[in-house]
XYZ file of C-alpha atoms in Angstrom:
741
model
C 0.000 0.000 0.000
C 1.527 3.317 -1.039
C 0.945 6.453 0.992
C 1.208 8.605 -2.123
C 2.030 8.540 -5.788
C 5.366 7.190 -6.884
C 8.184 9.591 -7.682
C 8.652 10.525 -11.321
C 11.933 8.655 -11.451
C 10.289 5.376 -10.529
C 10.028 3.138 -13.524
C 6.907 1.088 -14.157
C 6.666 -2.416 -15.537
C 7.125 -2.447 -19.339
C 3.895 -1.886 -21.257
C 4.113 -5.238 -23.026
C 3.669 -7.097 -19.677
C 0.487 -6.231 -17.719
C 0.900 -5.213 -14.088
C -0.035 -8.091 -11.756
C -3.307 -7.944 -9.876
C -3.104 -6.311 -6.414
C -1.949 -8.720 -3.782
C -5.012 -8.032 -1.653
C -7.189 -9.297 -4.529
C -5.208 -12.526 -4.865
C -5.415 -13.323 -1.154
C -8.371 -13.582 1.146
C -9.144 -10.081 2.533
C -9.379 -11.584 5.988
C -5.949 -13.200 5.941
C -2.991 -11.071 6.966
C 0.206 -11.503 5.035
C 2.990 -12.977 7.074
C 6.080 -10.751 7.216
C 8.150 -13.814 6.369
C 6.628 -13.860 2.888
C 7.938 -10.443 1.978
C 6.189 -7.412 0.476
C 3.112 -7.587 -1.677
C 3.742 -7.159 -5.391
C 1.942 -3.816 -5.612
C 4.256 -2.483 -2.887
C 7.381 -3.132 -4.962
C 8.592 -0.621 -7.552
C 11.659 0.098 -9.572
C 13.368 3.150 -8.001
C 16.854 4.324 -9.063
C 17.914 0.861 -10.204
C 16.833 -0.722 -6.877
C 13.635 -2.393 -5.651
C 12.110 -0.300 -2.847
C 9.113 -1.162 -0.712
C 6.433 1.518 -0.272
C 4.031 0.743 2.566
C 2.379 2.317 5.604
C 4.867 2.237 8.473
C 4.570 3.251 12.098
C 7.643 5.448 11.718
C 5.501 7.951 9.803
C 3.211 8.586 12.789
C 3.550 11.586 15.070
C 3.672 10.856 18.794
C 4.060 14.440 19.955
C 0.524 15.748 19.532
C -0.160 18.237 22.308
C -3.922 17.605 22.340
C -5.588 14.218 21.981
C -8.517 12.250 23.312
C -7.373 10.508 26.507
C -8.319 6.840 26.583
C -6.224 5.307 29.365
C -4.845 6.653 32.656
C -1.566 5.576 34.245
C -1.111 6.373 37.944
C 2.415 6.375 39.310
C 3.469 6.217 42.950
C 3.990 9.623 44.585
C 7.714 9.150 45.171
C 8.653 7.983 41.662
C 11.930 9.511 40.486
C 12.025 11.934 37.571
C 14.439 9.808 35.578
C 11.991 6.907 35.818
C 9.132 9.093 34.594
C 11.185 10.357 31.671
C 12.293 6.835 30.761
C 8.709 5.538 30.859
C 7.485 8.460 28.768
C 10.168 7.881 26.142
C 9.377 4.174 25.928
C 5.664 4.889 25.431
C 6.097 7.561 22.733
C 9.147 6.077 20.984
C 8.737 4.480 17.592
C 8.060 0.770 17.324
C 11.360 0.136 15.587
C 13.097 1.621 18.644
C 11.184 -0.615 21.048
C 8.470 1.889 21.940
C 4.686 1.740 21.790
C 4.356 4.856 19.606
C 1.399 6.161 21.583
C 0.426 9.671 22.681
C 1.305 10.555 26.264
C 1.019 13.600 28.521
C 0.590 14.387 32.225
C -2.897 15.154 33.489
C -1.679 18.422 35.027
C 0.793 20.890 33.617
C 3.417 22.588 35.776
C 1.146 25.474 36.840
C -1.787 23.195 37.610
C 0.418 20.905 39.722
C 1.331 23.886 41.877
C -2.319 24.908 42.220
C -4.042 21.549 42.510
C -3.083 18.517 44.495
C 0.017 17.003 42.932
C -1.072 13.773 41.279
C 1.204 11.465 39.338
C -1.471 10.842 36.740
C -0.747 10.519 33.027
C -3.044 10.258 30.032
C -2.437 7.896 27.115
C -4.043 8.011 23.696
C -3.270 7.249 20.073
C -3.811 8.697 16.630
C -6.432 7.214 14.336
C -3.888 5.540 12.049
C -2.045 4.125 15.043
C -5.258 2.573 16.349
C -6.057 1.073 12.947
C -2.602 -0.456 12.697
C -3.006 -1.690 16.277
C -6.349 -3.271 15.349
C -4.533 -5.250 12.669
C -1.795 -6.216 15.126
C -4.225 -7.643 17.716
C -6.290 -9.405 15.036
C -9.618 -7.626 15.460
C -12.320 -9.055 13.211
C -14.743 -6.720 11.439
C -17.630 -7.073 9.006
C -16.809 -6.586 5.337
C -19.009 -5.021 2.682
C -19.942 -8.531 1.504
C -21.359 -9.268 5.010
C -18.553 -11.669 5.924
C -16.400 -11.381 9.041
C -12.672 -11.040 8.396
C -9.568 -10.013 10.270
C -9.027 -6.294 9.812
C -6.016 -5.184 7.802
C -5.032 -1.592 7.164
C -4.270 -2.286 3.513
C -7.843 -3.469 2.839
C -9.578 -1.064 5.234
C -11.941 0.318 2.588
C -13.462 -3.153 2.071
C -14.859 -3.138 5.626
C -18.377 -2.010 6.340
C -18.659 1.387 7.998
C -15.071 2.441 7.352
C -14.390 5.938 6.093
C -11.276 8.053 6.344
C -13.327 10.780 8.064
C -15.220 8.368 10.339
C -13.845 8.015 13.859
C -16.472 5.463 14.952
C -15.182 2.463 13.018
C -13.433 1.203 16.162
C -15.419 1.290 19.372
C -13.906 3.033 22.378
C -13.615 -0.336 24.120
C -11.594 -1.673 21.173
C -9.358 1.413 21.178
C -8.634 0.976 24.881
C -7.973 -2.733 24.378
C -5.451 -1.881 21.638
C -3.660 0.613 23.903
C -3.585 -1.938 26.727
C -2.119 -4.500 24.329
C 0.579 -2.079 23.190
C 1.473 -1.084 26.761
C 1.684 -4.710 27.875
C 3.924 -5.513 24.909
C 6.485 -2.877 25.838
C 9.446 -5.127 26.515
C 12.917 -4.649 27.902
C 15.695 -4.539 25.348
C 19.166 -3.731 26.645
C 18.068 -2.419 30.064
C 19.241 -4.415 33.054
C 17.057 -2.522 35.515
C 14.393 0.172 35.689
C 16.213 3.555 35.766
C 16.321 4.854 39.325
C 15.422 1.459 40.814
C 18.414 -0.907 40.695
C 16.478 -3.543 42.659
C 13.881 -3.762 39.843
C 15.788 -6.089 37.519
C 14.978 -6.454 33.841
C 15.960 -8.946 31.172
C 15.380 -8.973 27.400
C 11.753 -9.661 26.558
C 10.355 -8.855 30.022
C 7.072 -6.913 29.978
C 7.880 -3.443 31.321
C 4.351 -2.666 32.474
C 4.092 -5.871 34.493
C 7.471 -5.198 36.094
C 6.453 -1.637 36.955
C 3.227 -2.887 38.525
C 4.890 -5.599 40.604
C 7.581 -3.117 41.740
C 4.966 -0.620 42.944
C 6.190 2.108 40.574
C 2.931 2.047 38.616
C -0.071 1.956 40.940
C -2.725 1.182 38.349
C -3.650 1.458 34.694
C -7.319 1.918 33.858
C -9.473 3.068 30.910
C -11.517 6.254 31.196
C -15.277 6.436 30.981
C -16.891 8.357 28.152
C -19.561 10.247 30.079
C -21.685 11.053 27.042
C -21.661 7.486 25.717
C -22.193 6.150 29.247
C -25.281 8.320 29.702
C -26.775 7.009 26.443
C -26.034 3.445 27.497
C -27.639 3.948 30.914
C -30.789 5.402 29.360
C -31.248 2.338 27.179
C -30.177 -0.109 29.887
C -31.322 0.313 33.450
C -32.506 3.838 34.354
C -36.109 2.900 33.579
C -37.216 -0.232 35.417
C -38.997 -2.077 32.622
C -38.875 -5.656 31.438
C -37.012 -5.443 28.136
C -34.161 -7.059 26.271
C -30.635 -6.112 27.206
C -28.821 -3.828 24.718
C -26.049 -6.400 24.359
C -24.556 -4.771 21.251
C -24.319 -1.428 23.039
C -22.859 -3.107 26.136
C -20.312 -4.850 23.944
C -19.394 -1.565 22.251
C -18.750 0.104 25.606
C -17.462 -2.684 27.889
C -16.330 -5.371 25.458
C -17.404 -8.913 24.671
C -16.748 -10.544 28.065
C -19.109 -8.202 29.933
C -21.691 -8.310 27.148
C -21.699 -12.115 27.171
C -22.353 -12.150 30.915
C -25.352 -9.828 30.616
C -26.560 -11.763 27.586
C -26.357 -15.005 29.563
C -28.038 -13.405 32.594
C -30.931 -12.248 30.432
C -31.206 -15.592 28.651
C -31.062 -17.565 31.915
C -33.763 -15.357 33.454
C -36.163 -15.922 30.557
C -35.287 -19.638 30.531
C -36.366 -19.859 34.179
C -39.876 -18.581 33.423
C -41.264 -21.964 32.174
C -39.923 -23.635 35.325
C -41.515 -20.907 37.453
C -44.880 -21.152 35.669
C -45.010 -24.948 35.972
C -43.728 -24.909 39.549
C -46.353 -22.495 40.904
C -49.289 -24.998 40.786
C -47.185 -27.589 42.621
C -46.650 -25.116 45.456
C -50.098 -23.497 45.542
C -52.095 -26.734 45.387
C -49.677 -28.722 47.575
C -49.513 -31.662 45.194
C -47.856 -34.598 46.917
C -48.461 -37.343 44.389
C -45.184 -38.803 43.206
C -46.388 -39.149 39.610
C -46.812 -35.375 39.346
C -43.298 -34.868 40.731
C -41.991 -37.356 38.192
C -43.481 -35.198 35.449
C -41.913 -32.072 36.928
C -38.507 -33.721 37.402
C -38.583 -35.056 33.836
C -39.370 -31.581 32.541
C -36.464 -30.257 34.635
C -34.147 -32.757 32.931
C -35.174 -31.698 29.437
C -35.222 -28.021 30.406
C -31.717 -27.977 31.891
C -30.279 -29.706 28.818
C -32.107 -27.701 26.170
C -31.418 -24.246 27.645
C -27.673 -24.886 27.828
C -27.518 -26.198 24.262
C -29.667 -23.377 22.895
C -27.477 -20.876 24.723
C -24.407 -22.225 22.917
C -26.163 -21.599 19.605
C -27.191 -18.077 20.575
C -23.723 -17.371 21.926
C -22.158 -18.488 18.638
C -24.449 -16.151 16.676
C -23.593 -13.206 18.934
C -19.845 -13.746 18.942
C -19.785 -14.280 15.176
C -21.557 -10.951 14.750
C -19.001 -9.363 17.075
C -16.074 -11.043 15.317
C -14.640 -12.897 18.314
C -15.811 -16.336 17.153
C -13.366 -16.215 14.226
C -10.683 -14.184 16.002
C -7.347 -15.964 16.054
C -6.055 -16.775 19.503
C -2.703 -15.191 20.204
C 0.241 -16.890 21.846
C -0.293 -16.590 25.588
C 2.407 -14.761 27.496
C 3.470 -15.603 31.081
C 1.212 -14.061 33.710
C 2.496 -11.074 35.745
C 2.993 -12.999 38.996
C 4.941 -15.841 37.413
C 8.516 -16.090 38.715
C 11.480 -18.436 38.439
C 15.063 -18.745 37.295
C 15.856 -16.800 34.132
C 16.235 -19.088 31.130
C 15.347 -19.599 27.469
C 11.828 -20.624 26.515
C 12.258 -23.554 24.075
C 9.135 -22.512 22.138
C 9.622 -18.758 21.723
C 13.393 -18.638 22.125
C 13.008 -15.623 24.429
C 14.407 -15.174 27.893
C 11.812 -15.575 30.631
C 11.519 -17.100 34.106
C 11.484 -20.893 34.147
C 9.932 -22.852 37.002
C 10.047 -26.672 37.251
C 6.625 -28.249 36.913
C 7.391 -30.837 39.630
C 7.755 -28.039 42.187
C 4.344 -26.710 41.185
C 2.837 -30.181 41.502
C 4.384 -30.577 44.949
C 2.829 -27.287 46.037
C -0.552 -28.337 44.678
C -0.673 -31.828 46.185
C 1.224 -31.231 49.445
C -0.165 -27.806 50.392
C -3.148 -26.665 48.317
C -5.023 -29.965 48.282
C -4.702 -30.560 52.067
C -5.764 -26.963 52.713
C -8.852 -27.336 50.517
C -9.745 -30.591 52.299
C -9.320 -28.863 55.661
C -11.647 -26.064 54.551
C -14.213 -28.620 53.380
C -14.018 -30.357 56.746
C -14.514 -27.018 58.524
C -17.537 -26.331 56.318
C -19.071 -29.666 57.358
C -18.316 -28.867 60.998
C -20.195 -25.565 60.719
C -23.046 -27.439 59.046
C -23.372 -29.784 62.042
C -23.503 -26.760 64.356
C -26.370 -25.473 62.229
C -28.285 -28.732 62.684
C -27.768 -28.511 66.441
C -29.279 -25.011 66.310
C -32.201 -26.343 64.268
C -32.830 -29.074 66.834
C -32.700 -26.534 69.669
C -35.161 -24.164 67.920
C -37.519 -27.055 67.088
C -37.463 -28.311 70.677
C -38.161 -24.813 71.995
C -41.097 -24.409 69.639
C -42.587 -27.798 70.554
C -42.351 -27.001 74.261
C -43.953 -23.543 74.090
C -45.865 -23.456 70.798
C -46.013 -19.647 70.664
C -45.857 -17.496 67.536
C -42.467 -16.123 68.547
C -40.932 -19.556 68.663
C -42.531 -20.272 65.272
C -40.580 -17.317 63.843
C -37.508 -18.568 65.715
C -37.565 -21.725 63.574
C -36.235 -19.673 60.613
C -33.436 -17.979 62.580
C -30.901 -20.874 62.385
C -31.301 -21.068 58.596
C -30.873 -17.305 58.225
C -27.757 -17.299 60.417
C -26.366 -20.281 58.520
C -27.002 -18.557 55.174
C -25.087 -15.478 56.349
C -22.239 -17.643 57.652
C -22.110 -19.450 54.277
C -21.699 -16.129 52.438
C -18.938 -15.015 54.818
C -17.114 -18.345 54.502
C -17.381 -18.243 50.707
C -15.785 -14.801 50.566
C -13.011 -15.655 53.030
C -12.236 -18.865 51.187
C -12.097 -16.939 47.908
C -9.198 -14.829 49.239
C -7.398 -17.932 50.500
C -7.914 -19.698 47.160
C -6.520 -16.710 45.251
C -3.449 -16.617 47.492
C -2.843 -20.362 47.145
C -3.321 -20.376 43.376
C -0.926 -17.456 43.010
C 1.587 -19.198 45.275
C 1.428 -22.307 43.057
C 3.142 -20.120 40.435
C 1.256 -21.014 37.260
C 2.911 -19.743 34.113
C -0.220 -18.899 32.110
C -3.220 -16.840 33.128
C -5.560 -19.511 31.743
C -3.983 -22.180 33.977
C -4.240 -19.844 36.959
C -7.934 -19.198 36.290
C -8.731 -22.902 35.799
C -7.119 -23.906 39.115
C -8.794 -21.011 40.926
C -12.227 -21.827 39.513
C -11.836 -25.495 40.449
C -10.917 -24.646 44.050
C -13.744 -22.147 44.456
C -16.413 -24.268 42.796
C -15.652 -27.338 44.920
C -15.822 -25.382 48.169
C -18.884 -23.331 47.229
C -20.760 -26.397 46.073
C -20.120 -28.250 49.337
C -20.634 -25.168 51.495
C -23.974 -24.250 49.910
C -25.474 -27.676 49.176
C -24.010 -30.057 51.773
C -26.716 -29.258 54.326
C -29.439 -29.830 51.735
C -28.004 -33.218 50.751
C -27.727 -34.158 54.436
C -31.354 -33.228 55.098
C -32.583 -35.008 51.967
C -30.666 -38.276 52.136
C -29.714 -38.681 55.805
C -32.486 -37.006 57.810
C -35.047 -37.547 55.028
C -37.029 -34.572 56.258
C -38.701 -33.064 53.186
C -40.390 -30.286 55.176
C -37.074 -29.153 56.643
C -35.507 -29.459 53.167
C -38.064 -27.052 51.684
C -37.598 -24.618 54.549
C -33.815 -24.696 54.396
C -33.670 -24.393 50.610
C -36.044 -21.424 50.606
C -34.145 -19.670 53.396
C -30.713 -20.232 51.834
C -31.878 -19.116 48.389
C -33.679 -15.939 49.466
C -31.097 -14.892 52.064
C -28.164 -15.333 49.679
C -29.961 -13.325 46.996
C -30.650 -10.409 49.353
C -27.088 -10.430 50.709
C -25.591 -10.453 47.208
C -27.739 -7.511 46.114
C -26.707 -5.453 49.146
C -23.005 -6.359 49.279
C -22.275 -6.302 45.543
C -24.249 -3.249 44.417
C -26.188 -1.168 46.940
C -23.481 -0.722 49.585
C -20.663 0.025 47.101
C -22.944 2.458 45.246
C -23.726 4.341 48.473
C -20.046 4.561 49.376
C -19.168 5.695 45.853
C -21.819 8.439 45.921
C -20.435 9.672 49.226
C -16.896 9.806 47.826
C -18.169 11.521 44.663
C -19.662 14.363 46.681
C -16.401 14.810 48.607
C -14.369 15.037 45.382
C -16.873 17.470 43.849
C -16.741 19.800 46.855
C -12.943 19.630 46.870
C -12.676 20.550 43.184
C -15.222 23.361 43.494
C -13.271 24.807 46.420
C -10.127 25.143 44.269
C -9.323 28.670 43.124
C -7.568 27.531 39.998
C -8.450 29.291 36.768
C -8.679 26.043 34.790
C -11.270 23.641 33.485
C -11.250 20.978 36.185
C -13.792 18.683 34.485
C -11.233 16.152 33.277
C -9.270 16.424 36.503
C -12.414 15.726 38.527
C -13.321 12.734 36.358
C -9.866 11.144 36.571
C -9.525 11.715 40.336
C -12.990 10.298 40.918
C -12.478 7.216 38.744
C -9.055 6.369 40.153
C -10.625 5.981 43.602
C -13.356 3.670 42.357
C -13.119 -0.011 43.090
C -11.583 -2.294 40.476
C -13.937 -4.712 38.784
C -12.288 -8.116 39.200
C -14.093 -9.801 36.352
C -17.238 -11.854 35.861
C -16.129 -14.701 38.153
C -18.370 -13.782 41.110
C -21.310 -12.969 38.833
C -21.181 -16.340 37.085
C -20.650 -18.078 40.433
C -23.847 -16.513 41.763
C -25.801 -17.766 38.732
C -24.174 -21.189 39.060
C -25.320 -21.562 42.681
C -28.762 -20.274 41.741
C -28.966 -22.888 38.988
C -28.077 -25.512 41.588
C -30.848 -24.407 43.965
C -33.361 -24.538 41.114
C -32.342 -27.812 39.478
C -30.960 -30.060 42.239
C -34.099 -30.219 44.371
C -36.736 -29.019 41.914
C -39.167 -31.825 42.722
C -39.129 -30.857 46.432
C -39.304 -27.055 46.146
C -40.742 -26.045 42.735
C -41.061 -22.406 43.858
C -37.276 -21.926 43.671
C -37.463 -20.910 39.992
C -39.978 -18.172 40.814
C -37.683 -16.591 43.397
C -34.775 -16.874 40.965
C -36.710 -15.008 38.262
C -37.692 -12.216 40.674
C -34.090 -11.898 41.852
C -32.664 -11.815 38.328
C -35.044 -9.089 37.200
C -33.460 -6.829 39.813
C -29.997 -8.372 39.367
C -29.859 -7.124 35.773
C -30.343 -3.541 36.905
C -28.128 -3.735 39.997
C -25.280 -5.290 37.999
C -25.683 -2.599 35.325
C -25.527 0.075 38.027
C -22.440 -1.602 39.449
C -20.678 -1.584 36.084
C -21.562 2.018 35.217
C -21.327 3.854 38.534
C -19.564 1.760 41.172
C -16.442 0.289 39.566
C -13.779 1.603 37.239
C -14.378 0.879 33.614
C -12.735 -2.500 32.912
C -10.596 -3.109 29.861
C -12.427 -4.971 27.132
C -11.428 -8.596 26.669
C -12.421 -10.483 23.501
C -14.377 -13.663 24.291
C -16.018 -16.266 22.094
C -18.034 -17.997 24.864
C -18.594 -18.046 28.623
C -15.667 -20.457 28.844
C -15.357 -22.992 31.640
C -18.695 -21.903 33.118
C -20.517 -23.704 30.309
C -18.951 -26.960 31.517
C -19.765 -26.073 35.140
C -23.464 -25.586 34.355
C -23.589 -28.806 32.331
C -22.002 -30.711 35.228
C -24.599 -29.282 37.604
C -27.397 -30.421 35.288
C -25.982 -33.987 35.339
C -25.873 -33.974 39.156
C -29.465 -32.703 39.217
C -30.624 -35.815 37.304
C -29.103 -38.063 39.980
C -30.530 -36.110 42.935
C -34.052 -35.842 41.521
C -34.165 -39.557 40.687
C -32.978 -40.380 44.205
C -35.562 -38.056 45.808
C -38.409 -39.579 43.809
C -37.161 -43.081 44.669
C -37.277 -42.132 48.362
C -40.876 -40.889 48.235
C -43.454 -42.943 50.252
C -45.575 -43.591 47.165
C -42.675 -45.213 45.292
C -41.552 -47.163 48.353
C -45.082 -48.527 48.706
C -44.705 -50.230 45.340
C -41.781 -52.284 46.658
C -42.736 -53.168 50.224
C -40.578 -56.297 50.440
C -37.470 -55.741 48.298
C -35.577 -52.462 48.584
C -32.884 -53.846 46.290
C -35.341 -53.954 43.393
C -36.267 -50.329 44.092
C -32.643 -49.247 44.071
C -31.941 -51.114 40.834
C -34.965 -49.580 39.119
C -34.051 -46.052 40.288
C -30.471 -46.512 39.059
C -31.702 -47.875 35.724
C -34.099 -44.951 35.253
C -31.350 -42.505 36.216
C -28.958 -44.027 33.647
C -31.672 -43.981 30.982
C -32.384 -40.302 31.673
C -28.681 -39.460 31.541
C -28.368 -41.295 28.230
C -31.340 -39.375 26.874
C -29.788 -36.140 28.128
C -26.492 -36.793 26.333
C -28.301 -37.832 23.132
C -30.312 -34.619 23.281
C -27.155 -32.560 23.776
C -25.516 -34.323 20.825
C -28.564 -33.856 18.597
C -28.622 -30.069 19.066
C -25.705 -28.495 17.135
C -23.568 -26.016 19.068
C -23.618 -23.573 16.139
C -26.511 -22.685 13.818
C -26.280 -23.982 10.271
C -25.669 -20.577 8.697
C -22.804 -19.893 11.130
C -21.256 -23.272 10.318
C -21.418 -22.464 6.602
C -19.806 -19.043 7.072
C -17.011 -20.496 9.183
C -16.403 -23.251 6.621
C -16.279 -20.639 3.857
C -13.703 -18.594 5.790
C -11.600 -21.711 6.363
C -11.705 -22.545 2.661
C -10.687 -19.017 1.643
C -7.870 -19.019 4.190
C -6.478 -22.271 2.752
C -6.727 -20.905 -0.795
C -4.980 -17.696 0.261
C -2.260 -19.725 1.944
C -1.627 -21.593 -1.305
C -1.339 -18.285 -3.142
C 1.016 -16.938 -0.493
C 3.280 -19.924 -0.874
C 3.571 -19.205 -4.606
C 4.109 -15.446 -4.168
C 7.935 -15.423 -4.317
C 8.034 -17.270 -7.649
C 5.186 -15.284 -9.235
C 6.755 -12.142 -7.888
C 10.105 -12.947 -9.479
C 8.532 -13.751 -12.829
C 6.400 -10.582 -12.969
C 9.367 -8.389 -12.175
C 11.766 -10.142 -14.558
C 11.657 -7.351 -17.208
C 12.560 -4.757 -14.573
C 15.448 -6.903 -13.364
C 16.666 -7.423 -16.916
C 16.834 -3.661 -17.343
C 18.970 -3.521 -14.190
C 21.666 -5.853 -15.532
C 23.151 -3.174 -17.832
C 24.718 -6.066 -19.807
C 23.479 -5.639 -23.321
C 26.504 -7.530 -24.587
C 25.539 -10.669 -22.662
C 23.645 -13.471 -24.273
C 19.900 -13.699 -23.446
C 20.399 -16.815 -21.313
C 23.141 -15.104 -19.341
C 20.954 -12.007 -18.890
C 18.104 -14.077 -17.466
C 20.471 -15.925 -15.135
C 22.058 -12.700 -13.884
C 18.647 -11.051 -13.417
C 17.378 -14.029 -11.444
C 20.386 -13.910 -9.159
C 19.853 -10.171 -8.608
C 16.207 -10.721 -7.666
C 17.018 -13.604 -5.330
C 19.677 -11.513 -3.586
C 17.216 -8.635 -3.180
C 14.647 -11.023 -1.756
C 17.147 -12.434 0.778
C 18.102 -8.920 1.904
C 14.447 -8.094 2.474
C 13.995 -11.254 4.517
C 17.046 -10.436 6.645
C 15.659 -6.968 7.368
C 12.416 -8.502 8.649
C 14.127 -11.155 10.722
C 14.186 -10.272 14.461
């Protein structure tokens, strides 16, 4: 791609040989050309007897713009040395070829404002439009083309993408722009530095991520994206400010917060509507107090089909959404070591770069000799607390039977309420311990860290929340107490989550907001303090730690609804009522309580899909066992309990087989999505074939130009061709050496 017309001295291909078709037309528009394959043919021209490559390069971008739209804020510690600040600034604004990020960078306050206002080590980061477009290509963002297909964005073919215009600044969403800047900052890597200037204890080695080292050393306090108040106000108006039952604006949420957040709210909405059939069918069971086992068999069978179908249909809907957003076809990048990973400096055999190396056997020893015993100890403690709860239940029941007053009747619910509160406290305390242990295990990749953390938390939360219900159902066999306990645990946990996660943080944030506003208004500085107020306010907001807790809450709710559905059919009704308010409280939390999180591309809800499917399998076993324990079923086998057990196990296996057949019969992706993905795969393979033949086609098309370069009219034609071929091959090798790292 040329930035401008060629110079007059540049010679064209001879008129008797037509110019080859543009390289972008011979390759799939969605497939980026590998640097190892050299320049595209249209980028190569004859200039002064040499072949020169004309293409858009980062070196042409200006990184010294005095005014730009701030996208990301970097907060440094108050005592950071000036040489460190200057070094960091130079690395951020330096050109890519010099190891920089080539971004725009300036302090929030100038020298006069720092003397007038409170001195804050806050810096704003942005980027020019061309820099963001080139960054979009670097991270592999996928956009919709004019032919309605989804392809990886490339700057050279930018005009083939729907909605792109040189004067349009809305082609990339603000969330995508901030994700690109985050990617560039995280990929700032040490070159020849042995330490961070001014901090000899902060060691560096080639290839080390500078931002991660600055964060772990305490030099950089935090890096966070700024809110766009105007766009946020529009999003709030269409999202949660009016309490009405409506569909979530998932596309708008994705444009502002990114795909991971949008997928959570999409799943929350879908799960809420999926609960409505269970709630509608469950209401008659509760209102008319049906006790016949055959009716519960019908309800449990419907629960089996329902839990399977909703999860499979969600996968189809999720595939449609993520294809529309481009993340379903987005290529996964090579995963870098996580920030907390440490070890002895060595050479990675895959990348060839220097990085910490940690023996896997040491990690396994930490997992099996420390983490596993600790988790088992916590599970034992959870069971011990559960037995205390049953002692309290027995005491309250005895007190009520002895007095029979209304007050003691209310007292019957107190142990369950106290136990529900204790469960929430234990879950949160265990979460901190699990995070510490998983970090201490020193996993190299963030994905491995998340998988081990999720496994630890899910096992404990499952036992902590459901152990008492299993004990009541299968040991005490008290169905009345089971209904009471399930209802109390479900409702209490929902109320506590609403208060702790949204209402309390929102109240504290409003209080802090008023303090900051009064402080800024009291300043006698002759400046526009709007941006200063926004940055100072947002930097004090809490950090959103991801969708882990939100999915965990839905996972436990799904367990309450599905595990014991035949005993307490009203659970789905309470879940629907809670989720209708949860949508709005979570939206409030995202918009007004926490800092804006960086967008993270996602193609699915990840490991949580497997967690929900596992819970649905367990629910089949529990419901079959509960029905088998009912008096009506036991009356059919008065003499042989072994026959009853065998029949229940056989029915349970048959239902599980039907469940897996149903899951297999429903495709994970709709047919039209499968066809589009297959088409993209075919075009990518065809483009790869063309790429492999590029060097030879390239040499042949440029042969007349090379022949003119030989200046050997006295040579025979065969010798001219041979010499020209050698010249072209040598030029090609030089180009490859320049691209080699």
